[in-house]
PDB file of C-alpha atoms in Angstrom:
ATOM      1  CA  MET F 485      24.022   8.924  -4.584  1.00 55.00           C
ATOM      2  CA  SER F 486      24.869   5.702  -6.387  1.00 77.00           C
ATOM      3  CA  GLN F 487      27.608   5.490  -8.990  1.00 85.00           C
ATOM      4  CA  PHE F 488      24.938   4.629 -11.547  1.00 81.00           C
ATOM      5  CA  ASN F 489      23.059   7.876 -10.854  1.00 81.00           C
ATOM      6  CA  LYS F 490      26.302   9.889 -11.013  1.00 88.00           C
ATOM      7  CA  ILE F 491      27.005   8.500 -14.472  1.00 90.00           C
ATOM      8  CA  LEU F 492      23.476   9.385 -15.606  1.00 87.00           C
ATOM      9  CA  LEU F 493      24.041  12.944 -14.390  1.00 90.00           C
ATOM     10  CA  ASP F 494      27.408  13.123 -16.187  1.00 94.00           C
ATOM     11  CA  ILE F 495      25.875  12.122 -19.504  1.00 93.00           C
ATOM     12  CA  LYS F 496      22.867  14.384 -18.923  1.00 91.00           C
ATOM     13  CA  SER F 497      20.414  11.469 -18.822  1.00 88.00           C
ATOM     14  CA  ALA F 498      19.212  11.561 -15.214  1.00 83.00           C
ATOM     15  CA  ASP F 499      15.688  12.457 -16.358  1.00 85.00           C
ATOM     16  CA  LYS F 500      15.330   9.313 -18.507  1.00 81.00           C
ATOM     17  CA  LEU F 501      13.297   6.257 -17.541  1.00 75.00           C
ATOM     18  CA  THR F 502      15.411   3.514 -16.008  1.00 73.00           C
ATOM     19  CA  ILE F 503      14.641  -0.125 -16.744  1.00 72.00           C
ATOM     20  CA  MET F 504      16.014  -2.639 -14.255  1.00 70.00           C
ATOM     21  CA  VAL F 505      16.341  -6.140 -15.646  1.00 72.00           C
ATOM     22  CA  PHE F 506      16.687  -9.083 -13.307  1.00 71.00           C
ATOM     23  CA  ASN F 507      18.142 -11.931 -15.329  1.00 72.00           C
ATOM     24  CA  LYS F 508      17.319 -15.526 -14.363  1.00 76.00           C
ATOM     25  CA  ILE F 509      14.801 -14.340 -11.767  1.00 75.00           C
ATOM     26  CA  ASP F 510      12.950 -17.644 -12.110  1.00 74.00           C
ATOM     27  CA  ALA F 511      15.844 -19.265 -10.210  1.00 82.00           C
ATOM     28  CA  TYR F 512      15.312 -16.984  -7.190  1.00 84.00           C
ATOM     29  CA  LYS F 513      14.161 -18.759  -4.042  1.00 90.00           C
ATOM     30  CA  HIS F 514      13.483 -16.753  -0.917  1.00 92.00           C
ATOM     31  CA  LEU F 515      14.051 -18.178   2.545  1.00 94.00           C
ATOM     32  CA  THR F 516      10.971 -18.752   4.651  1.00 94.00           C
ATOM     33  CA  ILE F 517      10.530 -18.373   8.376  1.00 94.00           C
ATOM     34  CA  ASP F 518       8.357 -20.890  10.168  1.00 95.00           C
ATOM     35  CA  ALA F 519       5.292 -19.405  11.850  1.00 92.00           C
ATOM     36  CA  ASP F 520       6.479 -20.658  15.250  1.00 95.00           C
ATOM     37  CA  ASP F 521      10.011 -19.259  14.813  1.00 94.00           C
ATOM     38  CA  LEU F 522      10.271 -16.371  17.279  1.00 94.00           C
ATOM     39  CA  ILE F 523      14.043 -15.904  16.975  1.00 96.00           C
ATOM     40  CA  THR F 524      14.805 -15.417  13.285  1.00 95.00           C
ATOM     41  CA  GLN F 525      14.545 -11.835  12.092  1.00 95.00           C
ATOM     42  CA  LYS F 526      13.310 -11.197   8.582  1.00 93.00           C
ATOM     43  CA  THR F 527      16.051  -9.943   6.269  1.00 93.00           C
ATOM     44  CA  SER F 528      16.294  -9.327   2.531  1.00 88.00           C
ATOM     45  CA  LYS F 529      17.005 -13.055   2.081  1.00 92.00           C
ATOM     46  CA  HIS F 530      13.379 -13.647   3.091  1.00 93.00           C
ATOM     47  CA  TYR F 531      11.809 -11.169   0.640  1.00 91.00           C
ATOM     48  CA  THR F 532       9.459 -12.589  -1.969  1.00 89.00           C
ATOM     49  CA  LEU F 533       9.616 -11.266  -5.529  1.00 83.00           C
ATOM     50  CA  ASP F 534       6.589  -9.073  -4.817  1.00 82.00           C
ATOM     51  CA  GLU F 535       8.303  -7.610  -1.764  1.00 86.00           C
ATOM     52  CA  TRP F 536      11.443  -6.891  -3.797  1.00 80.00           C
ATOM     53  CA  LYS F 537       9.372  -5.237  -6.503  1.00 74.00           C
ATOM     54  CA  ASN F 538       7.615  -3.020  -3.959  1.00 77.00           C
ATOM     55  CA  THR F 539      10.941  -2.125  -2.366  1.00 76.00           C
ATOM     56  CA  TRP F 540      12.453  -0.982  -5.671  1.00 64.00           C
ATOM     57  CA  MET F 541       9.320   0.857  -6.689  1.00 59.00           C
ATOM     58  CA  HIS F 542       9.169   2.596  -3.317  1.00 61.00           C
ATOM     59  CA  ASN F 543      12.852   3.612  -3.309  1.00 65.00           C
ATOM     60  CA  VAL F 544      13.041   4.833  -6.900  1.00 65.00           C
ATOM     61  CA  GLY F 545       9.490   5.855  -7.694  1.00 61.00           C
ATOM     62  CA  GLU F 546       7.045   4.473 -10.245  1.00 59.00           C
ATOM     63  CA  LYS F 547       7.491   7.391 -12.650  1.00 62.00           C
ATOM     64  CA  LYS F 548      11.280   6.967 -12.739  1.00 62.00           C
ATOM     65  CA  CYS F 549      11.703   3.202 -12.846  1.00 62.00           C
ATOM     66  CA  LEU F 550      10.014   0.241 -14.485  1.00 62.00           C
ATOM     67  CA  VAL F 551      10.632  -3.072 -12.731  1.00 62.00           C
ATOM     68  CA  HIS F 552       9.764  -6.191 -14.686  1.00 64.00           C
ATOM     69  CA  PHE F 553      10.383  -9.752 -13.516  1.00 64.00           C
ATOM     70  CA  CYS F 554      10.567 -12.209 -16.408  1.00 63.00           C
ATOM     71  CA  ASN F 555       9.886 -15.513 -14.722  1.00 61.00           C
ATOM     72  CA  GLN F 556       8.486 -17.288 -17.764  1.00 63.00           C
ATOM     73  CA  LYS F 557       9.952 -17.762 -21.215  1.00 64.00           C
ATOM     74  CA  ARG F 558       8.117 -15.145 -23.214  1.00 61.00           C
ATOM     75  CA  LYS F 559       8.893 -12.054 -25.201  1.00 61.00           C
ATOM     76  CA  PHE F 560       7.809  -8.611 -24.076  1.00 53.00           C
TER      77      PHE F 560
END
């Protein structure tokens, strides 16, 4: 269990919705692997923003966590 989740349990807030904010996400650039590259293994450095979003959603669960990437200057 992560330290974050332990703190939520301590303050009796583990059942609350968690909002993860990724600041300056517009600066994120994933590494690409050439189609003819048979040696390089895909790691988290190669994940696109959509892949990261699906990873977080899968690990935490849609009902427990809202993931929002702000990659344009706008209010929400």
